[in-house]
mmCIF file of C-alpha atoms and ligand atoms in Angstrom:
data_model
loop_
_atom_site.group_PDB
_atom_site.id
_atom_site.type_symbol
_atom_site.label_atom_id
_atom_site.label_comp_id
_atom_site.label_asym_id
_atom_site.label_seq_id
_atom_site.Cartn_x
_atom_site.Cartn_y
_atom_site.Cartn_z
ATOM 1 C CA UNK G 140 19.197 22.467 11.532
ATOM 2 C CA UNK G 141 15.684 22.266 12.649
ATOM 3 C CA UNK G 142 13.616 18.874 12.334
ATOM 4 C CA UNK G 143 11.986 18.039 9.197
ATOM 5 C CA UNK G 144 9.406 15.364 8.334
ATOM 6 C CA UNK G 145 10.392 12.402 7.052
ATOM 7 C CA UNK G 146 9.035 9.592 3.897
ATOM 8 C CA UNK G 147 9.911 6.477 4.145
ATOM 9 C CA UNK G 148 8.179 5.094 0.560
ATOM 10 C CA UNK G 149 7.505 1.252 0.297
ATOM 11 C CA UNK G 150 6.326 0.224 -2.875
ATOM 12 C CA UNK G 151 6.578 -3.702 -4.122
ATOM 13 C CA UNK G 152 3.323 -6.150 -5.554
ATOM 14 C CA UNK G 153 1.080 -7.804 -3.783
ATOM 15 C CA UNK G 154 1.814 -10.140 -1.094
ATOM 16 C CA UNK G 155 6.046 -8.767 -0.412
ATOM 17 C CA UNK G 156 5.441 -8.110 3.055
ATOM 18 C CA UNK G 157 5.079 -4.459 2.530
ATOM 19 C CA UNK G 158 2.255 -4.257 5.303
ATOM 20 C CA UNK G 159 4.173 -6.164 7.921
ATOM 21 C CA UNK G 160 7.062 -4.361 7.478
ATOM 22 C CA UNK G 161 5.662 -0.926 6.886
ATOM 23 C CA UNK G 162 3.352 -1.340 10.163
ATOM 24 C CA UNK G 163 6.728 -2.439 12.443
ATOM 25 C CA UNK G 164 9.244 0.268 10.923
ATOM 26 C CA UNK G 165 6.349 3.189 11.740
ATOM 27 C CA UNK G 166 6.171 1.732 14.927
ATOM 28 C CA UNK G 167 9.876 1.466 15.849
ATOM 29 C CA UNK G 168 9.985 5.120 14.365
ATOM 30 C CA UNK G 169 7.341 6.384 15.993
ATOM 31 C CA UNK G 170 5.992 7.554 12.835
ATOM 32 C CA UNK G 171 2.835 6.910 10.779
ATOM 33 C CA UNK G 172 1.518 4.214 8.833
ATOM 34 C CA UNK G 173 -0.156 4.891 5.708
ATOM 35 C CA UNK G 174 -1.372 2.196 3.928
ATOM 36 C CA UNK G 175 -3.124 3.748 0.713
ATOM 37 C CA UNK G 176 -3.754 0.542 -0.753
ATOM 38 C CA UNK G 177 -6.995 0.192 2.168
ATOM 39 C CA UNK G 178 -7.646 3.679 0.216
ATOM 40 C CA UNK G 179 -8.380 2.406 -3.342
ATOM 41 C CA UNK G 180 -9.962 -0.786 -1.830
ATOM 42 C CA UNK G 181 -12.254 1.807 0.324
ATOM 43 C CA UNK G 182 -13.500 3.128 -3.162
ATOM 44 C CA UNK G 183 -14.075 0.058 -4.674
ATOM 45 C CA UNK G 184 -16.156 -1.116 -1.826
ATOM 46 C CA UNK G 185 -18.551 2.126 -1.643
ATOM 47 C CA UNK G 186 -18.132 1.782 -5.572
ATOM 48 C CA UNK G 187 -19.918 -1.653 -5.411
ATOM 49 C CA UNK G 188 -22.264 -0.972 -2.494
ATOM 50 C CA UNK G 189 -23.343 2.350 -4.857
ATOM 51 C CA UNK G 190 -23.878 -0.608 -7.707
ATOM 52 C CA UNK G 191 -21.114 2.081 -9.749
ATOM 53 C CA UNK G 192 -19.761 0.468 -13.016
ATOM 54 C CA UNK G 193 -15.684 0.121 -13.059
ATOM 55 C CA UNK G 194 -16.479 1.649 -16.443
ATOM 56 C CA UNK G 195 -17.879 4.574 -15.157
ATOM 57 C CA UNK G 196 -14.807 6.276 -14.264
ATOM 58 C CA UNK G 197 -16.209 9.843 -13.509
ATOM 59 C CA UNK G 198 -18.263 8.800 -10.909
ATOM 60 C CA UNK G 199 -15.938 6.792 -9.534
ATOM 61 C CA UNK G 200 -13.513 9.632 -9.186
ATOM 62 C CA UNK G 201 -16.286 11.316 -7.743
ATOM 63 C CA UNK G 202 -16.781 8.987 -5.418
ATOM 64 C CA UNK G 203 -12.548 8.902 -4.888
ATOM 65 C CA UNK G 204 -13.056 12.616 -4.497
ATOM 66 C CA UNK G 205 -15.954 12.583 -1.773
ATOM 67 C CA UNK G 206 -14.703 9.420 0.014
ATOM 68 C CA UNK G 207 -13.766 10.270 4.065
ATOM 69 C CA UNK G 208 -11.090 7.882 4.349
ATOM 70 C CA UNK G 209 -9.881 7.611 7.590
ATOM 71 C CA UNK G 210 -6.904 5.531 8.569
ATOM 72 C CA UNK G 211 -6.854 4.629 12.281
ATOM 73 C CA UNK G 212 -3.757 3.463 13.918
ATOM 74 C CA UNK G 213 -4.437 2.590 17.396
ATOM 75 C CA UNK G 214 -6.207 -0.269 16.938
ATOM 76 C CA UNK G 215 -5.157 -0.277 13.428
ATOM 77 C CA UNK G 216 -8.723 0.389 11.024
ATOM 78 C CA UNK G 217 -9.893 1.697 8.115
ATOM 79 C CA UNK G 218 -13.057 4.039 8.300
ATOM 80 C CA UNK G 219 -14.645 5.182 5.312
ATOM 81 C CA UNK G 220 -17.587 8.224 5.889
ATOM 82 C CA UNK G 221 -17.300 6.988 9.766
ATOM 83 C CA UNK G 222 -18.207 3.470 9.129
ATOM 84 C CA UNK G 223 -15.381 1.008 10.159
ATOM 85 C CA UNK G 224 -14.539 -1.308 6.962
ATOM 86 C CA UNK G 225 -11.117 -2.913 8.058
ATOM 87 C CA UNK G 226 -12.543 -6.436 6.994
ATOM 88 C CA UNK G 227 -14.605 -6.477 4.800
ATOM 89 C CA UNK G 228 -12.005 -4.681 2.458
ATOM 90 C CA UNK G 229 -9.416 -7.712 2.512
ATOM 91 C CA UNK G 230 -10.946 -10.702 0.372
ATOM 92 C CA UNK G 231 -9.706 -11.467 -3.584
ATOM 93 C CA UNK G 232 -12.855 -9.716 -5.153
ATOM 94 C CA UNK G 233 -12.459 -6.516 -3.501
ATOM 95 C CA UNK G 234 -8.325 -6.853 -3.834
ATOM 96 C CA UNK G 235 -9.297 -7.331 -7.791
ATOM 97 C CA UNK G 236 -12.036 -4.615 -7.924
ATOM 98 C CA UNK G 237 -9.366 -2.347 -5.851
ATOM 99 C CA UNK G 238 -6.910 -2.789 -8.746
ATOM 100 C CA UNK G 239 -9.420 -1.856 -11.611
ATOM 101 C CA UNK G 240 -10.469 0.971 -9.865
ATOM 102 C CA UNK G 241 -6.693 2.523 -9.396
ATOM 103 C CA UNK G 242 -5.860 1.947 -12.775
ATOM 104 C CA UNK G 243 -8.512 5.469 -13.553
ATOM 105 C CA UNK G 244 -6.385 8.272 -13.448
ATOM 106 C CA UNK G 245 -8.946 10.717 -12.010
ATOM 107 C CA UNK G 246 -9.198 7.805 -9.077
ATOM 108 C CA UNK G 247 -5.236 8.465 -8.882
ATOM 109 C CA UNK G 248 -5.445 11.955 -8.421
ATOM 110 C CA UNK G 249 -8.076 12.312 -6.063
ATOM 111 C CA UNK G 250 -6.776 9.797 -3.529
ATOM 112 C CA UNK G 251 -3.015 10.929 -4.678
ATOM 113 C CA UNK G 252 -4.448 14.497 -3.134
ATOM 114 C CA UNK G 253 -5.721 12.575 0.236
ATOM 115 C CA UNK G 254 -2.138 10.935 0.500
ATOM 116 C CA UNK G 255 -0.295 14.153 -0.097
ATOM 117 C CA UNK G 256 -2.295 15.824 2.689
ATOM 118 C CA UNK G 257 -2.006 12.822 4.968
ATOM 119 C CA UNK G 258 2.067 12.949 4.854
ATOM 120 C CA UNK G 259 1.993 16.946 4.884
ATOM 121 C CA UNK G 260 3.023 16.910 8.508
ATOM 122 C CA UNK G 261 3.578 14.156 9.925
ATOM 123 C CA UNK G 262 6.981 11.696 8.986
ATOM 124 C CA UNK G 263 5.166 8.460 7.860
ATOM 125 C CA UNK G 264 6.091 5.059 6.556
ATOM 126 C CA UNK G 265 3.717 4.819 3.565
ATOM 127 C CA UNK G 266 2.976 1.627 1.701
ATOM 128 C CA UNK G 267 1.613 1.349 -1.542
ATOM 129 C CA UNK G 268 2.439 0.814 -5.735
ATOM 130 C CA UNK G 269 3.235 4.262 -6.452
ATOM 131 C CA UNK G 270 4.233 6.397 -3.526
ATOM 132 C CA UNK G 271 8.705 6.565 -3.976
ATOM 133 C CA UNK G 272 7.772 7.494 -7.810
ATOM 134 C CA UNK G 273 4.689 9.398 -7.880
ATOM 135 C CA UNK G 274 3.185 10.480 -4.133
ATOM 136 C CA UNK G 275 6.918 11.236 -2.460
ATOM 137 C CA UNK G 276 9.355 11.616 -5.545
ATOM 138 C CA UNK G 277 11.462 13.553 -3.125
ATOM 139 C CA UNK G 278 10.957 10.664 -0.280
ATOM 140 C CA UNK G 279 14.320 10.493 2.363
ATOM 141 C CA UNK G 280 13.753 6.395 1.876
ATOM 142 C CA UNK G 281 12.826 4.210 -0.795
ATOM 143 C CA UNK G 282 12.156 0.652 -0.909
ATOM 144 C CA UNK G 283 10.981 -1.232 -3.624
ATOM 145 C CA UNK G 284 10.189 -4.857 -1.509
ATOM 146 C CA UNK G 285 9.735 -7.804 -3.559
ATOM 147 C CA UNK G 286 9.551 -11.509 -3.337
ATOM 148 C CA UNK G 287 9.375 -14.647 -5.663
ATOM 149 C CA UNK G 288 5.486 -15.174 -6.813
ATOM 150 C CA UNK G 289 5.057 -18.380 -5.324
ATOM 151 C CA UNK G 290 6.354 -16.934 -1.806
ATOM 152 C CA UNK G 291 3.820 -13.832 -2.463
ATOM 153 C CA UNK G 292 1.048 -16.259 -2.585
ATOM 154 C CA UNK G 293 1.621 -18.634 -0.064
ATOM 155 C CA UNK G 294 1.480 -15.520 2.479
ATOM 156 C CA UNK G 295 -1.476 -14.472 1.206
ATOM 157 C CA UNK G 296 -3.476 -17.749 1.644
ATOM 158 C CA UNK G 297 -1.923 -18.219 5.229
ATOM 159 C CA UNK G 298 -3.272 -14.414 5.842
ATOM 160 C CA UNK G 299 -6.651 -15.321 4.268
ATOM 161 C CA UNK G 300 -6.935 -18.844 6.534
ATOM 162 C CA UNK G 301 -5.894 -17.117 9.272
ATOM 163 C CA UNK G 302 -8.907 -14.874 9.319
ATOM 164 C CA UNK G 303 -11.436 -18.071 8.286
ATOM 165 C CA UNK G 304 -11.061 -17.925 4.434
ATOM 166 C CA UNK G 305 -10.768 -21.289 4.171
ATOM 167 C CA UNK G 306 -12.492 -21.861 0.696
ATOM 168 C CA UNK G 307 -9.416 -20.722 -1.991
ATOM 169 C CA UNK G 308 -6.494 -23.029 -3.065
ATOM 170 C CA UNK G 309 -2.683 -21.617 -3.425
ATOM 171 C CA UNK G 310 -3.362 -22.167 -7.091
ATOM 172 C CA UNK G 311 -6.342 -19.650 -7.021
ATOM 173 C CA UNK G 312 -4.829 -17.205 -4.783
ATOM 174 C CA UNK G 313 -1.428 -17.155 -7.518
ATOM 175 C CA UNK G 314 -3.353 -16.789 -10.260
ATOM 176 C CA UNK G 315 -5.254 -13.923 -8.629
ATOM 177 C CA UNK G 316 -1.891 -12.262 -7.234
ATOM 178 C CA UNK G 317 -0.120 -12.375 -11.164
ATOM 179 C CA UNK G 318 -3.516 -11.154 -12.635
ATOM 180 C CA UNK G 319 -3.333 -8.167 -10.236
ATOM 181 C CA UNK G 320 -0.033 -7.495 -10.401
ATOM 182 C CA UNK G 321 0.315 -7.623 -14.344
ATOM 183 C CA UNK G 322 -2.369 -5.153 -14.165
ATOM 184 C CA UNK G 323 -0.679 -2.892 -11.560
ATOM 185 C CA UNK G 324 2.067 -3.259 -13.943
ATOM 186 C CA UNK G 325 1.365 -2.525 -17.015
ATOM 187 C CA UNK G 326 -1.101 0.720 -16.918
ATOM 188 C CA UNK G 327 -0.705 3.416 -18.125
ATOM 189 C CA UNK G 328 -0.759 5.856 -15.152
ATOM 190 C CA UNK G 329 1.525 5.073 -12.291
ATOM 191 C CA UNK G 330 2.372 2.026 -12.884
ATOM 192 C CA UNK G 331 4.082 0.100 -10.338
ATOM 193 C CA UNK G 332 7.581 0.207 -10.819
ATOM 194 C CA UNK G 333 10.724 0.334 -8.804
ATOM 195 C CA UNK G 334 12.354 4.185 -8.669
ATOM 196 C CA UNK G 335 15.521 4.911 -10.203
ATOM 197 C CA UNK G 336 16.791 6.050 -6.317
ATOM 198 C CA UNK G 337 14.642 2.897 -4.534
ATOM 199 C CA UNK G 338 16.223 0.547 -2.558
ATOM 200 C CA UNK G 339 15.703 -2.850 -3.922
ATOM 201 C CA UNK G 340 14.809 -5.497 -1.215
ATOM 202 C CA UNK G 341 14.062 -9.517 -1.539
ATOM 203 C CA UNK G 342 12.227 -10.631 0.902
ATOM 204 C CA UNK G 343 11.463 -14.183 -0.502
ATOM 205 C CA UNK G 344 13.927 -15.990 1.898
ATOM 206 C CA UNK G 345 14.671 -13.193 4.648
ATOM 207 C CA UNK G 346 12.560 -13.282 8.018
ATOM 208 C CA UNK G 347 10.387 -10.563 8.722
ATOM 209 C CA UNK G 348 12.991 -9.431 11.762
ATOM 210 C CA UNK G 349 15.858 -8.979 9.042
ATOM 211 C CA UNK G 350 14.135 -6.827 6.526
ATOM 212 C CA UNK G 351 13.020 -4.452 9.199
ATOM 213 C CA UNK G 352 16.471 -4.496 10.743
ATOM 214 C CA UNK G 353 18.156 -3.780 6.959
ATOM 215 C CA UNK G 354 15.245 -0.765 6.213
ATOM 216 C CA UNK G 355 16.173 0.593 9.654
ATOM 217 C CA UNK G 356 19.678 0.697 9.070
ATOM 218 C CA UNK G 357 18.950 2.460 6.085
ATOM 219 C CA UNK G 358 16.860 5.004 7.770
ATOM 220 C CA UNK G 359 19.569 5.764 10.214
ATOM 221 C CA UNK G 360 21.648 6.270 7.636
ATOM 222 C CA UNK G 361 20.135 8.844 6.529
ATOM 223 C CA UNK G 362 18.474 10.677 9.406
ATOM 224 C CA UNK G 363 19.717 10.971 12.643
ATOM 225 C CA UNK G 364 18.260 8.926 14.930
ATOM 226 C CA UNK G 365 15.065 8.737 12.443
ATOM 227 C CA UNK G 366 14.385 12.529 13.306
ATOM 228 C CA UNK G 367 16.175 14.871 11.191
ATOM 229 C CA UNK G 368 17.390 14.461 7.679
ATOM 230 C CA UNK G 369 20.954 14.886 7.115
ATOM 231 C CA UNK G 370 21.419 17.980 4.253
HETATM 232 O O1 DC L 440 -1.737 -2.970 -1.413
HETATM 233 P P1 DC L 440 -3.094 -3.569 -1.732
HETATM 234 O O2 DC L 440 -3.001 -4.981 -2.242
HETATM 235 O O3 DC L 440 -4.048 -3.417 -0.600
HETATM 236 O O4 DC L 440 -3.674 -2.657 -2.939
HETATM 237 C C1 DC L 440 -4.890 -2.951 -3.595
HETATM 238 C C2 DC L 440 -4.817 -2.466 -5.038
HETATM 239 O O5 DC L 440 -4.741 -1.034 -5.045
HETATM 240 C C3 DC L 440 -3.589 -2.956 -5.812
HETATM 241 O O6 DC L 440 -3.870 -4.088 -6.613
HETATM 242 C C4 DC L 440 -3.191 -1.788 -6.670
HETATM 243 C C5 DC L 440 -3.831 -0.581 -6.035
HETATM 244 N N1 DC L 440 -2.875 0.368 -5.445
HETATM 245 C C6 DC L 440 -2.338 1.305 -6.282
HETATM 246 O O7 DC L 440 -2.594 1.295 -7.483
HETATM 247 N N2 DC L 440 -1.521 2.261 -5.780
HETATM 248 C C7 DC L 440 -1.208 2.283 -4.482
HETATM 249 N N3 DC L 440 -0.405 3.251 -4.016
HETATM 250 C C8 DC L 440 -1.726 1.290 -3.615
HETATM 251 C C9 DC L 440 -2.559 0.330 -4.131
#
């Protein structure tokens, strides 16, 4: 049996942990981290830079389409047409402008394309909303990681503090997390949704350490020694 790439598919809302725990399984793997969410937030920076109305949704899946999106993993980045962007991607208006923009099905299917490629060949732990239903269908591992709202938002506002964002209250950053998430929800292409074949995990009262331990297992379980799927 020769060695095939592997998926490991993360999906879950805002705030689960999926980052964290996508970022530490790749790395115990060895594999790569995708995290396509920095790829819809990429468009709806260049999108506002551009002045682009959300409502304009051919231009922005033009700009989906001609957006170099690079995802750097050592230090972890995100370039977009060579310029690095990792911050200024992660506050709540580009997180809300992110979520507009990914609800435009020509947005989906021209960063959808750029994911495809990216997991083509290499085995990858890829984070995201849609990627064990739509992206990977045929993914090795599925997790659907969730965690209680209030949990979700508290580790957003200690993420936020932690790189100066000192300004929001955990009342603002809840609302802001639900309002997202009901919109991730509830449209009409891709929505985010747990697959039939996902593994559902809680992470509102599990430590970081334990969830990664539990997805590994699961991994093992199906590969050997994360390398080679069993047939
Ligand atoms: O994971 P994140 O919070 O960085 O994602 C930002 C937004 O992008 C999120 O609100 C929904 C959207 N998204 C998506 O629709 N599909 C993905 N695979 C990843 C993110």
């Amino acid at each position: 049996m020769s060695a095939r790439r592997i998926v490991v598919a993360i999906d879950g809302p805002a705030g689960a942990g999926k980052s964290t725990i996508a970022r530490r399984i790749a790395a115990r793997l060895g594999f790569l981290y995708i995290d396509t969410g920095a790829m819809y937030r990429a468009v709806a920076l260049w999108a506002r830079r551009l002045d682009v109305s959300l409502d304009d949704h051919l231009k922005l899946e033009q700009l989906a389409r001609a957006a170099v999106i690079e995802l750097r993993s050592n230090p972890l980045g995100v370039v977009l047409n060579g310029e690095e962007i990792t911050e200024l991607i992660r506050n709540p208006e580009i997180s809300q402008e992110a979520s507009k923009v990914s609800a435009i099905p020509g947005v989906r299917r021209a960063l959808v394309d750029k994911q495809r490629a990216m997991g083509e060949v290499n085995s990858i732990v890829m984070e995201g909303r849609d990627i064990g239903t739509v992206v990977f269908p045929e993914a090795a591992i599925k997790i659907f990681l969730d965690a209680a709202a209030s949990v979700r938002a508290q580790r957003r506002l200690d993420e936020l503090r932690a790189k100066g964002q000192t300004g929001l209250t955990l009342e603002e950053v809840l609302k802001d997390i639900n309002e997202r998430d009901t919109r991730d929800r509830t449209r009409a292409e891709a929505p985010l949704m747990q697959a039939p074949d996902a593994e559902y995990v809680d992470s509102t009262h599990e430590p970081v350490e334990e969830v990664e331990e539990r997805i590994l297992m699961l991994v093992r379980a199906r590969t050997s020694n994360g390398k080679e799927l069993h047939k």
